[in-house]
Coordinates of N, CA and C in Angstrom, one line a residue:
M1 N 5.6 -40.9 8.8 CA 5.6 -40.4 10.1 C 6.8 -40.9 10.9
T2 N 7.3 -42.1 10.5 CA 8.5 -42.6 11.3 C 9.7 -41.7 11.1
I3 N 9.8 -41.1 9.8 CA 10.9 -40.3 9.6 C 10.9 -39.1 10.5
L4 N 9.6 -38.4 10.6 CA 9.5 -37.3 11.5 C 9.8 -37.6 12.9
K5 N 9.5 -38.8 13.4 CA 9.8 -39.2 14.8 C 11.3 -39.3 15.0
A6 N 12.0 -39.7 13.9 CA 13.4 -39.9 14.0 C 14.2 -38.6 14.0
I7 N 13.5 -37.5 13.6 CA 14.2 -36.2 13.5 C 14.1 -35.6 14.9
H8 N 15.2 -35.1 15.4 CA 15.3 -34.4 16.7 C 14.4 -33.2 16.7
P9 N 13.6 -33.0 17.8 CA 12.7 -31.8 17.8 C 13.3 -30.5 17.5
S10 N 14.5 -30.2 17.9 CA 15.1 -28.9 17.7 C 15.4 -28.7 16.2
V11 N 15.8 -29.8 15.5 CA 16.0 -29.7 14.0 C 14.7 -29.5 13.3
L12 N 13.6 -30.2 13.8 CA 12.3 -30.1 13.2 C 11.8 -28.7 13.4
N13 N 12.0 -28.1 14.6 CA 11.5 -26.8 14.9 C 12.3 -25.7 14.0
S14 N 13.5 -25.9 13.8 CA 14.4 -25.1 13.0 C 13.8 -25.1 11.5
A15 N 13.5 -26.2 11.0 CA 13.0 -26.4 9.7 C 11.7 -25.7 9.5
L16 N 10.8 -25.9 10.5 CA 9.5 -25.2 10.5 C 9.6 -23.7 10.5
R17 N 10.5 -23.2 11.4 CA 10.7 -21.7 11.5 C 11.2 -21.2 10.1
R18 N 12.2 -21.9 9.5 CA 12.7 -21.5 8.2 C 11.5 -21.5 7.2
A19 N 10.7 -22.5 7.1 CA 9.5 -22.6 6.2 C 8.5 -21.4 6.5
L20 N 8.4 -21.1 7.7 CA 7.4 -20.1 8.1 C 8.0 -18.7 7.6
S21 N 9.3 -18.5 7.8 CA 10.0 -17.3 7.4 C 9.8 -17.1 5.9
I22 N 10.1 -18.1 5.2 CA 10.0 -18.1 3.7 C 8.6 -17.7 3.3
S23 N 7.6 -18.3 4.0 CA 6.1 -18.0 3.7 C 5.8 -16.5 4.0
V24 N 6.3 -16.0 5.1 CA 6.1 -14.6 5.4 C 6.7 -13.7 4.3
V25 N 7.9 -14.0 3.9 CA 8.6 -13.1 2.9 C 7.8 -13.2 1.6
A26 N 7.3 -14.3 1.2 CA 6.5 -14.5 0.0 C 5.2 -13.7 0.1
L27 N 4.6 -13.7 1.2 CA 3.4 -13.0 1.5 C 3.6 -11.5 1.4
L28 N 4.7 -11.0 2.0 CA 5.1 -9.6 1.9 C 5.3 -9.1 0.5
I29 N 6.0 -9.9 -0.3 CA 6.2 -9.6 -1.7 C 4.9 -9.4 -2.4
G30 N 4.0 -10.3 -2.1 CA 2.6 -10.3 -2.8 C 1.9 -9.0 -2.4
V31 N 2.0 -8.6 -1.1 CA 1.3 -7.4 -0.6 C 1.9 -6.2 -1.3
V32 N 3.2 -6.1 -1.4 CA 3.9 -5.0 -2.0 C 3.5 -4.9 -3.5
T33 N 3.4 -6.0 -4.1 CA 3.0 -6.1 -5.6 C 1.7 -5.5 -5.8
V34 N 0.7 -5.9 -4.9 CA -0.7 -5.5 -5.0 C -0.7 -4.0 -4.7
A35 N 0.0 -3.5 -3.7 CA 0.0 -2.1 -3.3 C 0.5 -1.2 -4.4
C36 N 1.5 -1.8 -5.2 CA 2.0 -1.0 -6.3 C 1.2 -1.1 -7.6
G37 N 0.0 -1.6 -7.5 CA -0.8 -1.7 -8.7 C -0.5 -2.9 -9.5
G38 N 0.2 -3.9 -9.0 CA 0.5 -5.1 -9.8 C 1.5 -4.9 -10.9
R39 N 2.1 -3.8 -10.9 CA 3.1 -3.6 -12.0 C 4.4 -4.2 -11.6
D40 N 5.1 -4.8 -12.6 CA 6.4 -5.4 -12.3 C 7.5 -4.2 -12.4
T41 N 8.6 -4.4 -11.8 CA 9.6 -3.4 -11.7 C 10.1 -2.9 -13.0
G42 N 10.0 -3.8 -14.1 CA 10.4 -3.4 -15.4 C 9.7 -2.1 -15.9
E43 N 8.4 -2.1 -15.7 CA 7.6 -0.9 -16.1 C 8.1 0.4 -15.5
A44 N 8.5 0.3 -14.2 CA 9.0 1.5 -13.5 C 10.3 2.0 -14.1
E45 N 11.1 1.1 -14.7 CA 12.3 1.5 -15.3 C 12.2 1.8 -16.8
A46 N 11.1 1.5 -17.3 CA 10.9 1.7 -18.8 C 10.9 3.1 -19.2
E47 N 11.1 3.3 -20.5 CA 11.0 4.7 -21.1 C 10.7 4.7 -22.6
V48 N 10.0 5.7 -23.0 CA 9.8 5.8 -24.5 C 10.6 7.1 -25.0
F49 N 10.9 7.1 -26.3 CA 11.7 8.2 -26.8 C 11.5 8.3 -28.3
F50 N 11.8 9.5 -28.8 CA 11.8 9.7 -30.2 C 13.2 9.4 -30.6
K51 N 13.4 8.5 -31.6 CA 14.7 8.1 -32.1 C 15.3 9.2 -33.0
N52 N 14.5 9.9 -33.7 CA 15.1 10.8 -34.8 C 14.7 12.2 -34.6
L53 N 13.9 12.6 -33.6 CA 13.5 14.0 -33.4 C 13.9 14.5 -32.1
K54 N 14.2 15.8 -32.0 CA 14.5 16.4 -30.7 C 13.9 17.8 -30.7
T55 N 13.6 18.4 -29.6 CA 13.0 19.7 -29.5 C 13.9 20.7 -30.2
G56 N 13.3 21.6 -31.0 CA 14.0 22.6 -31.8 C 14.3 22.2 -33.2
D57 N 14.0 20.9 -33.6 CA 14.2 20.5 -35.0 C 13.3 21.2 -35.9
F58 N 13.8 21.5 -37.1 CA 13.0 22.0 -38.2 C 12.9 20.9 -39.2
V59 N 11.7 20.6 -39.6 CA 11.4 19.4 -40.5 C 10.5 19.8 -41.6
S60 N 10.4 18.9 -42.6 CA 9.3 19.1 -43.6 C 8.4 18.0 -43.6
S61 N 7.2 18.3 -44.1 CA 6.1 17.3 -44.1 C 6.2 16.5 -45.4
P62 N 5.9 15.2 -45.3 CA 5.5 14.5 -44.2 C 6.7 14.3 -43.2
V63 N 6.3 14.4 -41.9 CA 7.3 14.2 -40.8 C 7.5 12.8 -40.5
K64 N 8.7 12.3 -40.7 CA 9.1 10.9 -40.3 C 9.3 10.9 -38.8
V65 N 8.6 9.9 -38.2 CA 8.8 9.7 -36.7 C 9.2 8.3 -36.5
E66 N 10.4 8.2 -35.8 CA 10.9 6.9 -35.4 C 10.6 6.8 -33.8
M67 N 9.9 5.8 -33.4 CA 9.5 5.6 -32.0 C 10.3 4.5 -31.3
G68 N 10.8 4.8 -30.1 CA 11.6 3.9 -29.4 C 11.0 3.6 -28.0
V69 N 11.3 2.4 -27.5 CA 11.0 2.1 -26.1 C 12.0 1.2 -25.5
R70 N 12.3 1.4 -24.3 CA 13.2 0.5 -23.5 C 12.5 0.0 -22.3
G71 N 12.7 -1.3 -22.0 CA 12.2 -1.9 -20.7 C 10.8 -2.4 -20.9
M72 N 10.2 -2.3 -22.1 CA 8.9 -2.8 -22.4 C 9.0 -3.5 -23.8
T73 N 8.1 -4.3 -24.2 CA 8.1 -4.9 -25.5 C 6.9 -4.4 -26.4
V74 N 7.2 -4.0 -27.6 CA 6.1 -3.5 -28.5 C 5.3 -4.8 -29.0
Q75 N 4.0 -4.6 -28.8 CA 3.1 -5.7 -29.2 C 1.8 -5.1 -29.8
P76 N 1.2 -5.7 -30.8 CA 0.0 -5.1 -31.3 C -1.1 -5.0 -30.3
A77 N -2.0 -4.1 -30.5 CA -3.2 -3.9 -29.6 C -4.0 -5.1 -29.7
G78 N -4.8 -5.3 -28.6 CA -5.8 -6.4 -28.5 C -5.7 -7.0 -27.1
E79 N -4.7 -7.8 -27.0 CA -4.5 -8.6 -25.7 C -3.7 -7.7 -24.7
V80 N -4.1 -7.7 -23.4 CA -3.4 -6.9 -22.5 C -2.4 -7.9 -21.8
V81 N -1.1 -7.6 -22.0 CA -0.1 -8.5 -21.5 C 0.9 -7.6 -20.7
A82 N 1.3 -8.0 -19.5 CA 2.2 -7.2 -18.7 C 3.5 -7.0 -19.4
G83 N 4.1 -5.8 -19.3 CA 5.3 -5.5 -19.9 C 5.3 -5.2 -21.4
T84 N 4.1 -5.1 -21.9 CA 4.0 -4.9 -23.4 C 3.0 -3.7 -23.7
G85 N 3.1 -3.2 -24.9 CA 2.2 -2.2 -25.3 C 2.5 -1.7 -26.7
H86 N 1.9 -0.6 -27.1 CA 2.2 -0.1 -28.4 C 2.2 1.5 -28.3
H87 N 2.7 2.1 -29.4 CA 2.8 3.6 -29.4 C 1.6 4.3 -29.9
H88 N 1.5 5.6 -29.5 CA 0.5 6.6 -29.9 C 1.3 7.9 -30.0
I89 N 0.9 8.7 -31.0 CA 1.5 10.0 -31.1 C 0.3 11.0 -30.9
L90 N 0.5 11.9 -29.9 CA -0.5 12.9 -29.6 C 0.1 14.2 -30.2
I91 N -0.8 14.9 -30.9 CA -0.4 16.1 -31.6 C -0.9 17.3 -30.8
N92 N 0.0 18.1 -30.4 CA -0.3 19.3 -29.6 C -1.0 19.0 -28.3
R93 N -0.7 17.9 -27.8 CA -1.2 17.4 -26.5 C -0.1 16.9 -25.6
G94 N -0.3 16.9 -24.3 CA 0.6 16.4 -23.4 C 0.3 14.9 -23.1
S95 N 1.0 14.4 -22.1 CA 0.8 12.9 -21.8 C -0.6 12.7 -21.2
M96 N -1.0 11.5 -21.3 CA -2.3 11.1 -20.7 C -2.1 10.5 -19.4
S97 N -3.1 10.6 -18.5 CA -2.9 10.0 -17.2 C -2.9 8.5 -17.3
S98 N -2.3 7.8 -16.3 CA -2.3 6.4 -16.3 C -3.7 5.8 -16.2
G99 N -3.9 4.8 -17.1 CA -5.2 4.1 -17.2 C -6.2 4.8 -18.1
A100 N -6.0 6.0 -18.5 CA -6.9 6.7 -19.4 C -6.9 6.0 -20.8
I101 N -8.0 5.8 -21.4 CA -8.2 5.3 -22.7 C -7.8 6.3 -23.7
I102 N -6.9 6.1 -24.7 CA -6.5 7.0 -25.6 C -7.4 7.1 -26.7
P103 N -8.1 8.2 -27.0 CA -9.0 8.3 -28.1 C -8.4 8.1 -29.4
N104 N -9.2 7.8 -30.5 CA -8.6 7.6 -31.8 C -9.2 8.8 -32.7
D105 N -8.4 9.8 -32.9 CA -8.8 10.9 -33.7 C -7.6 11.6 -34.3
E106 N -7.8 12.8 -34.9 CA -6.7 13.5 -35.6 C -5.6 13.9 -34.7
T107 N -5.8 14.1 -33.4 CA -4.7 14.5 -32.5 C -4.2 13.4 -31.7
H108 N -4.8 12.2 -31.8 CA -4.3 11.0 -31.1 C -4.2 9.9 -32.1
R109 N -3.0 9.7 -32.6 CA -2.8 8.7 -33.6 C -2.4 7.4 -33.0
H110 N -3.0 6.3 -33.4 CA -2.8 5.0 -32.9 C -1.8 4.2 -33.8
Y111 N -1.0 3.5 -33.2 CA 0.0 2.5 -34.0 C -0.2 1.2 -33.4
G112 N -1.5 0.7 -33.4 CA -1.9 -0.5 -32.7 C -1.4 -1.8 -33.4
K113 N -0.8 -1.7 -34.6 CA -0.2 -2.9 -35.2 C 1.2 -3.2 -34.8
G114 N 1.7 -2.4 -33.8 CA 3.0 -2.5 -33.3 C 4.0 -1.7 -34.1
Q115 N 3.6 -0.7 -34.9 CA 4.5 0.0 -35.7 C 5.5 0.8 -34.8
T116 N 6.7 1.0 -35.3 CA 7.7 1.8 -34.6 C 8.2 3.0 -35.5
E117 N 7.5 3.2 -36.6 CA 7.8 4.3 -37.5 C 6.5 4.8 -38.0
A118 N 6.4 6.1 -38.3 CA 5.2 6.7 -38.8 C 5.6 8.0 -39.6
E119 N 4.7 8.4 -40.5 CA 4.8 9.6 -41.2 C 3.6 10.5 -41.0
L120 N 3.8 11.7 -40.6 CA 2.7 12.6 -40.2 C 2.6 13.7 -41.3
E121 N 1.5 13.9 -41.9 CA 1.2 15.0 -42.8 C 0.8 16.2 -41.9
L122 N 1.7 17.2 -41.8 CA 1.4 18.4 -40.9 C 1.6 19.6 -41.8
E123 N 0.7 20.6 -41.6 CA 0.8 21.9 -42.2 C 2.1 22.6 -41.6
P124 N 2.6 23.6 -42.2 CA 3.7 24.4 -41.6 C 3.3 25.0 -40.3
G125 N 4.2 25.0 -39.4 CA 3.9 25.6 -38.0 C 4.7 24.8 -36.9
E126 N 4.5 25.2 -35.7 CA 5.1 24.6 -34.6 C 4.2 23.6 -34.0
Y127 N 4.7 22.4 -33.6 CA 3.9 21.3 -33.0 C 4.6 20.7 -31.9
R128 N 3.8 20.3 -30.9 CA 4.2 19.5 -29.8 C 3.8 18.1 -30.1
L129 N 4.8 17.2 -30.2 CA 4.5 15.8 -30.5 C 4.7 15.0 -29.1
T130 N 3.8 14.3 -28.7 CA 4.0 13.5 -27.5 C 3.8 12.0 -27.9
L131 N 4.8 11.3 -27.6 CA 4.8 9.8 -27.8 C 4.3 9.2 -26.5
Q132 N 3.2 8.4 -26.6 CA 2.6 7.8 -25.4 C 2.5 6.3 -25.6
F133 N 3.0 5.6 -24.7 CA 2.9 4.1 -24.7 C 1.7 3.7 -23.9
A134 N 1.0 2.7 -24.4 CA -0.3 2.2 -23.8 C -0.4 0.7 -24.0
N135 N -1.2 0.1 -23.2 CA -1.4 -1.4 -23.2 C -2.3 -1.8 -24.4
G136 N -2.5 -3.1 -24.5 CA -3.3 -3.6 -25.6 C -4.7 -3.1 -25.7
A137 N -5.2 -2.5 -24.6 CA -6.6 -2.0 -24.6 C -6.5 -0.5 -24.8
H138 N -5.4 0.1 -25.2 CA -5.2 1.5 -25.4 C -5.3 2.3 -24.1
E139 N -5.0 1.6 -23.0 CA -5.0 2.3 -21.7 C -3.5 2.9 -21.5
S140 N -3.4 4.2 -21.3 CA -2.2 4.8 -21.2 C -1.4 4.3 -20.0
Y141 N -0.1 4.2 -20.2 CA 0.8 3.9 -19.0 C 1.2 5.2 -18.3
G142 N 0.7 6.3 -18.7 CA 0.9 7.6 -18.0 C 2.1 8.4 -18.4
E143 N 2.4 9.4 -17.7 CA 3.5 10.3 -18.0 C 4.9 9.6 -18.0
A144 N 5.0 8.6 -17.1 CA 6.3 7.9 -17.1 C 6.7 7.2 -18.4
L145 N 5.7 6.8 -19.2 CA 5.9 6.2 -20.5 C 5.5 7.1 -21.6
S146 N 5.9 8.4 -21.5 CA 5.7 9.4 -22.6 C 6.9 10.2 -22.7
A147 N 7.0 10.8 -23.9 CA 8.0 11.8 -24.2 C 7.5 12.8 -25.2
S148 N 8.0 14.1 -25.0 CA 7.4 15.1 -25.9 C 8.6 15.9 -26.5
V149 N 8.4 16.3 -27.7 CA 9.3 17.2 -28.4 C 8.5 18.3 -29.1
V150 N 9.1 19.5 -29.3 CA 8.5 20.6 -30.0 C 9.3 20.8 -31.2
I151 N 8.6 20.7 -32.4 CA 9.3 20.8 -33.7 C 8.6 21.9 -34.5
T152 N 9.3 22.3 -35.6 CA 8.7 23.3 -36.5 C 8.7 22.7 -37.9
V153 N 7.5 22.6 -38.5 CA 7.4 22.1 -39.8 C 7.4 23.3 -40.7
E154 N 8.4 23.2 -41.7 CA 8.6 24.3 -42.6 C 7.8 24.1 -43.9

């Protein structure tokens, strides 16, 4: 207490105002984070992409698919960790809405072990492949973390 008595009141008030300002800024950052769904800015800048396929490609079965992601880390399914997830390939389907659980069936292929490559056995014809990134509980990150191509299997 003697130290505080030795500090001039105007200096003490300045220090308190500065501490209060820092607290208000920290509180506002917390409010904005909650309002944005708790997502960090990295997710907003992230993207998924097909490394080896583009719309209009003619391919043969089995179709090799190389899956890429920027701004997120590939991690096996199980634990939900911010900034991480794993790939899914949706066959003849568009992206899934954010938070939707991706089913596991013939048209929703899961790569929950953290795979970044796959081979798809597909009959001849035209296919829309959608790469969908999701968290450890298979909850889709939505359209922002999806990419689609239309290919023809010969």
